[in-house]
Structures are given as C-alpha cells and as structure tokens.
Amino acid sequence: MDKFDFFLGAGAVVGLMAVLPFACEHDAGRDFGDPTPYNVVQNRAERCRDGDLQCLAEAYVERAEEACDGRIAGAAQYEHRWSAAPLFRRYVWRDQDAGVIAYGGDAIEFKNGFGSWQRYQYVCLFDTRAQSVRDVSVAPAQG
C-alpha cells in the first residue's frame, strides 16, 4: 500500500486536497478549443526526464482537462458553473510507475436544492500512458 492509496477511498478529495497545497502548481488558463493532437502531447512528454513530475504534468494537462472536465461537471445534481480559475491548480504523482498523475482544483460551483451555489474541490486521476481518466472525486470545498 503506497501513501496515495487512501485517495481512492471515501475521503479521496479531502485527503488529496490536503496534500495538493504543497504540490506543484499549474497556472495555465482554461482553453478547451481544439484538442491537442496526440503526437504533440507525446512530443512534449518525450522531452521530459523520467520521473519529472512538473514536466510531465504540464505536458499532459491539456489532455487531462479535456478528459476530466465533463466527469467533474457531471457530479452536479443540479447546475454547475466554472470559475475563471484554471481547471487544475495542483498535481502530484498518484502512481509514478504506472504514469498516473492526480490533478486537483476547486474552480467549480454546484447549485444545491435551495438554489445556493457552493464551491467544490475535485481530483482527477489521469493515466498519462493511456491518456484517459482513471477516477474522479468531488467534494464540497472547505472554508
């Protein structure tokens, strides 16, 4: 059991969001225009040294945003709205050997049953080798 196994449990988002403030930050703007071609992403990633989290996370962030965006928004029971902040502000290795990066952020609000908006935090586990989402967790933001 590695130190990140608890992320997939009931406290997934809360646990990861506690670690993510100390992880690397990503400040690129959210632009979901044309998807980045697979070969462009691969070329960026190939320039990264083995295990270079910052380089790899930045190489795959656009793919992760495209893949995770709908799954995160789909967690809303009613309506959702994105803030102007980047979708992912932090990232950590979830499973370095398997190439899985945990991207996290809090740039979404969900409307509750009373019509009030509440900010949520989320974590998306992105498999850089398969370029697909492994899991998404969403929970109310603290504070």
PDB file of C-alpha atoms in Angstrom:
ATOM      1  CA  MET A   1       0.000   0.000   0.000  1.00  0.00           C
ATOM      2  CA  ASP A   2       1.568   3.276  -1.054  1.00  0.00           C
ATOM      3  CA  LYS A   3       0.975   6.658   0.578  1.00  0.00           C
ATOM      4  CA  PHE A   4      -1.651   7.616  -2.029  1.00  0.00           C
ATOM      5  CA  ASP A   5      -3.907   4.533  -1.784  1.00  0.00           C
ATOM      6  CA  PHE A   6      -6.277   6.397   0.512  1.00  0.00           C
ATOM      7  CA  PHE A   7      -7.142   8.841  -2.317  1.00  0.00           C
ATOM      8  CA  LEU A   8      -9.494   6.356  -3.897  1.00  0.00           C
ATOM      9  CA  GLY A   9     -11.440   5.819  -0.675  1.00  0.00           C
ATOM     10  CA  ALA A  10     -14.293   7.832   0.807  1.00  0.00           C
ATOM     11  CA  GLY A  11     -12.019  10.707   1.769  1.00  0.00           C
ATOM     12  CA  ALA A  12     -10.391  10.868  -1.657  1.00  0.00           C
ATOM     13  CA  VAL A  13     -10.806  14.548  -2.374  1.00  0.00           C
ATOM     14  CA  VAL A  14     -10.296  15.761   1.166  1.00  0.00           C
ATOM     15  CA  GLY A  15      -7.166  13.635   1.556  1.00  0.00           C
ATOM     16  CA  LEU A  16      -5.629  14.713  -1.721  1.00  0.00           C
ATOM     17  CA  MET A  17      -6.570  18.353  -1.324  1.00  0.00           C
ATOM     18  CA  ALA A  18      -4.709  18.328   1.998  1.00  0.00           C
ATOM     19  CA  VAL A  19      -1.551  17.216   0.153  1.00  0.00           C
ATOM     20  CA  LEU A  20      -2.034  19.241  -3.016  1.00  0.00           C
ATOM     21  CA  PRO A  21      -1.351  22.685  -1.480  1.00  0.00           C
ATOM     22  CA  PHE A  22       2.248  21.512  -1.139  1.00  0.00           C
ATOM     23  CA  ALA A  23       2.393  20.015  -4.622  1.00  0.00           C
ATOM     24  CA  CYS A  24       3.323  21.725  -7.853  1.00  0.00           C
ATOM     25  CA  GLU A  25       1.075  24.471  -9.147  1.00  0.00           C
ATOM     26  CA  HIS A  26      -0.224  24.870 -12.678  1.00  0.00           C
ATOM     27  CA  ASP A  27      -1.329  28.355 -13.694  1.00  0.00           C
ATOM     28  CA  ALA A  28      -2.236  27.956 -17.361  1.00  0.00           C
ATOM     29  CA  GLY A  29      -5.614  29.348 -18.425  1.00  0.00           C
ATOM     30  CA  ARG A  30      -8.532  27.092 -19.335  1.00  0.00           C
ATOM     31  CA  ASP A  31      -8.946  26.875 -23.090  1.00  0.00           C
ATOM     32  CA  PHE A  32     -10.894  23.917 -24.377  1.00  0.00           C
ATOM     33  CA  GLY A  33     -10.572  24.821 -28.042  1.00  0.00           C
ATOM     34  CA  ASP A  34      -9.275  22.234 -30.471  1.00  0.00           C
ATOM     35  CA  PRO A  35      -7.894  19.192 -28.646  1.00  0.00           C
ATOM     36  CA  THR A  36      -4.132  18.949 -28.585  1.00  0.00           C
ATOM     37  CA  PRO A  37      -3.141  16.291 -31.134  1.00  0.00           C
ATOM     38  CA  TYR A  38      -1.851  13.063 -29.621  1.00  0.00           C
ATOM     39  CA  ASN A  39       1.550  13.395 -31.318  1.00  0.00           C
ATOM     40  CA  VAL A  40       2.053  16.931 -29.961  1.00  0.00           C
ATOM     41  CA  VAL A  41       1.397  15.737 -26.404  1.00  0.00           C
ATOM     42  CA  GLN A  42       3.720  12.763 -26.912  1.00  0.00           C
ATOM     43  CA  ASN A  43       6.477  15.030 -28.271  1.00  0.00           C
ATOM     44  CA  ARG A  44       6.194  17.274 -25.217  1.00  0.00           C
ATOM     45  CA  ALA A  45       6.254  14.290 -22.860  1.00  0.00           C
ATOM     46  CA  GLU A  46       9.245  12.677 -24.589  1.00  0.00           C
ATOM     47  CA  ARG A  47      11.329  15.731 -23.763  1.00  0.00           C
ATOM     48  CA  CYS A  48      10.735  15.141 -20.051  1.00  0.00           C
ATOM     49  CA  ARG A  49      13.233  13.243 -17.922  1.00  0.00           C
ATOM     50  CA  ASP A  50      11.945  10.069 -16.304  1.00  0.00           C
ATOM     51  CA  GLY A  51      10.001  10.940 -13.194  1.00  0.00           C
ATOM     52  CA  ASP A  52       9.995  14.714 -13.825  1.00  0.00           C
ATOM     53  CA  LEU A  53       6.518  15.395 -12.429  1.00  0.00           C
ATOM     54  CA  GLN A  54       6.369  19.074 -13.338  1.00  0.00           C
ATOM     55  CA  CYS A  55       7.395  18.477 -16.944  1.00  0.00           C
ATOM     56  CA  LEU A  56       5.043  15.527 -17.446  1.00  0.00           C
ATOM     57  CA  ALA A  57       2.091  17.157 -15.666  1.00  0.00           C
ATOM     58  CA  GLU A  58       2.431  20.251 -17.834  1.00  0.00           C
ATOM     59  CA  ALA A  59       2.811  18.137 -20.989  1.00  0.00           C
ATOM     60  CA  TYR A  60      -0.439  16.278 -20.264  1.00  0.00           C
ATOM     61  CA  VAL A  61      -2.509  18.981 -18.544  1.00  0.00           C
ATOM     62  CA  GLU A  62      -4.499  19.917 -21.645  1.00  0.00           C
ATOM     63  CA  ARG A  63      -5.391  16.270 -22.283  1.00  0.00           C
ATOM     64  CA  ALA A  64      -6.317  15.851 -18.621  1.00  0.00           C
ATOM     65  CA  GLU A  65      -8.519  18.955 -18.738  1.00  0.00           C
ATOM     66  CA  GLU A  66     -10.320  17.709 -21.841  1.00  0.00           C
ATOM     67  CA  ALA A  67     -10.833  14.250 -20.350  1.00  0.00           C
ATOM     68  CA  CYS A  68     -11.782  15.297 -16.803  1.00  0.00           C
ATOM     69  CA  ASP A  69     -13.903  18.398 -17.427  1.00  0.00           C
ATOM     70  CA  GLY A  70     -17.164  16.601 -18.181  1.00  0.00           C
ATOM     71  CA  ARG A  71     -16.714  13.969 -15.488  1.00  0.00           C
ATOM     72  CA  ILE A  72     -16.208  16.662 -12.841  1.00  0.00           C
ATOM     73  CA  ALA A  73     -19.183  18.727 -14.032  1.00  0.00           C
ATOM     74  CA  GLY A  74     -21.262  15.551 -14.255  1.00  0.00           C
ATOM     75  CA  ALA A  75     -21.098  15.206 -10.476  1.00  0.00           C
ATOM     76  CA  ALA A  76     -23.521  18.143 -10.098  1.00  0.00           C
ATOM     77  CA  GLN A  77     -27.011  17.155  -9.010  1.00  0.00           C
ATOM     78  CA  TYR A  78     -28.453  20.381 -10.402  1.00  0.00           C
ATOM     79  CA  GLU A  79     -26.498  23.099 -12.214  1.00  0.00           C
ATOM     80  CA  HIS A  80     -22.787  23.804 -12.251  1.00  0.00           C
ATOM     81  CA  ARG A  81     -20.624  26.757 -13.216  1.00  0.00           C
ATOM     82  CA  TRP A  82     -16.875  27.064 -13.689  1.00  0.00           C
ATOM     83  CA  SER A  83     -14.893  29.971 -12.296  1.00  0.00           C
ATOM     84  CA  ALA A  84     -12.271  31.768 -14.370  1.00  0.00           C
ATOM     85  CA  ALA A  85      -9.502  29.943 -12.497  1.00  0.00           C
ATOM     86  CA  PRO A  86      -7.518  27.196 -14.209  1.00  0.00           C
ATOM     87  CA  LEU A  87      -9.223  23.817 -14.034  1.00  0.00           C
ATOM     88  CA  PHE A  88      -6.218  22.251 -12.315  1.00  0.00           C
ATOM     89  CA  ARG A  89      -4.056  24.230  -9.952  1.00  0.00           C
ATOM     90  CA  ARG A  90      -2.053  21.379  -8.447  1.00  0.00           C
ATOM     91  CA  TYR A  91      -0.777  17.921  -9.241  1.00  0.00           C
ATOM     92  CA  VAL A  92       1.036  15.036  -7.562  1.00  0.00           C
ATOM     93  CA  TRP A  93       2.037  11.540  -8.567  1.00  0.00           C
ATOM     94  CA  ARG A  94      -0.706   9.009  -7.815  1.00  0.00           C
ATOM     95  CA  ASP A  95       1.303   6.115  -9.234  1.00  0.00           C
ATOM     96  CA  GLN A  96       4.614   7.137 -10.756  1.00  0.00           C
ATOM     97  CA  ASP A  97       5.442   3.640 -12.051  1.00  0.00           C
ATOM     98  CA  ALA A  98       2.129   3.484 -13.940  1.00  0.00           C
ATOM     99  CA  GLY A  99       2.320   7.109 -15.094  1.00  0.00           C
ATOM    100  CA  VAL A 100      -0.801   8.246 -13.221  1.00  0.00           C
ATOM    101  CA  ILE A 101      -0.955  11.892 -12.142  1.00  0.00           C
ATOM    102  CA  ALA A 102      -3.544  13.231  -9.673  1.00  0.00           C
ATOM    103  CA  TYR A 103      -4.648  16.678 -10.841  1.00  0.00           C
ATOM    104  CA  GLY A 104      -6.643  18.781  -8.375  1.00  0.00           C
ATOM    105  CA  GLY A 105      -8.527  22.044  -8.246  1.00  0.00           C
ATOM    106  CA  ASP A 106     -11.558  23.918  -6.976  1.00  0.00           C
ATOM    107  CA  ALA A 107     -12.740  26.004  -9.932  1.00  0.00           C
ATOM    108  CA  ILE A 108     -16.340  24.754  -9.954  1.00  0.00           C
ATOM    109  CA  GLU A 109     -19.524  25.559  -8.067  1.00  0.00           C
ATOM    110  CA  PHE A 110     -22.617  23.375  -7.827  1.00  0.00           C
ATOM    111  CA  LYS A 111     -26.115  24.670  -7.144  1.00  0.00           C
ATOM    112  CA  ASN A 112     -27.831  22.916  -4.269  1.00  0.00           C
ATOM    113  CA  GLY A 113     -31.529  22.095  -3.815  1.00  0.00           C
ATOM    114  CA  PHE A 114     -32.158  25.526  -2.277  1.00  0.00           C
ATOM    115  CA  GLY A 115     -30.677  27.395  -5.249  1.00  0.00           C
ATOM    116  CA  SER A 116     -27.461  28.426  -3.490  1.00  0.00           C
ATOM    117  CA  TRP A 117     -24.057  27.970  -5.088  1.00  0.00           C
ATOM    118  CA  GLN A 118     -21.311  26.104  -3.257  1.00  0.00           C
ATOM    119  CA  ARG A 119     -17.682  25.777  -4.306  1.00  0.00           C
ATOM    120  CA  TYR A 120     -16.386  22.230  -4.731  1.00  0.00           C
ATOM    121  CA  GLN A 121     -12.928  20.710  -4.929  1.00  0.00           C
ATOM    122  CA  TYR A 122     -12.047  17.789  -7.133  1.00  0.00           C
ATOM    123  CA  VAL A 123      -9.310  15.351  -8.033  1.00  0.00           C
ATOM    124  CA  CYS A 124      -8.898  13.645 -11.388  1.00  0.00           C
ATOM    125  CA  LEU A 125      -6.580  10.659 -11.711  1.00  0.00           C
ATOM    126  CA  PHE A 126      -5.183  10.819 -15.237  1.00  0.00           C
ATOM    127  CA  ASP A 127      -3.316   7.911 -16.814  1.00  0.00           C
ATOM    128  CA  THR A 128      -0.642   9.515 -18.996  1.00  0.00           C
ATOM    129  CA  ARG A 129       0.105   6.270 -20.850  1.00  0.00           C
ATOM    130  CA  ALA A 130      -3.490   5.535 -21.856  1.00  0.00           C
ATOM    131  CA  GLN A 131      -4.309   9.263 -21.894  1.00  0.00           C
ATOM    132  CA  SER A 132      -7.553   8.558 -20.073  1.00  0.00           C
ATOM    133  CA  VAL A 133      -9.265   9.217 -16.765  1.00  0.00           C
ATOM    134  CA  ARG A 134      -8.885   6.537 -14.105  1.00  0.00           C
ATOM    135  CA  ASP A 135     -11.130   8.177 -11.496  1.00  0.00           C
ATOM    136  CA  VAL A 136     -12.705  11.486 -10.462  1.00  0.00           C
ATOM    137  CA  SER A 137     -13.630  12.521  -6.920  1.00  0.00           C
ATOM    138  CA  VAL A 138     -15.601  15.631  -5.981  1.00  0.00           C
ATOM    139  CA  ALA A 139     -16.435  17.070  -2.527  1.00  0.00           C
ATOM    140  CA  PRO A 140     -17.541  20.402  -1.031  1.00  0.00           C
ATOM    141  CA  ALA A 141     -14.630  22.796  -0.583  1.00  0.00           C
ATOM    142  CA  GLN A 142     -13.569  23.530   2.948  1.00  0.00           C
ATOM    143  CA  GLY A 143     -13.672  27.143   4.102  1.00  0.00           C
TER     144      GLY A 143
END
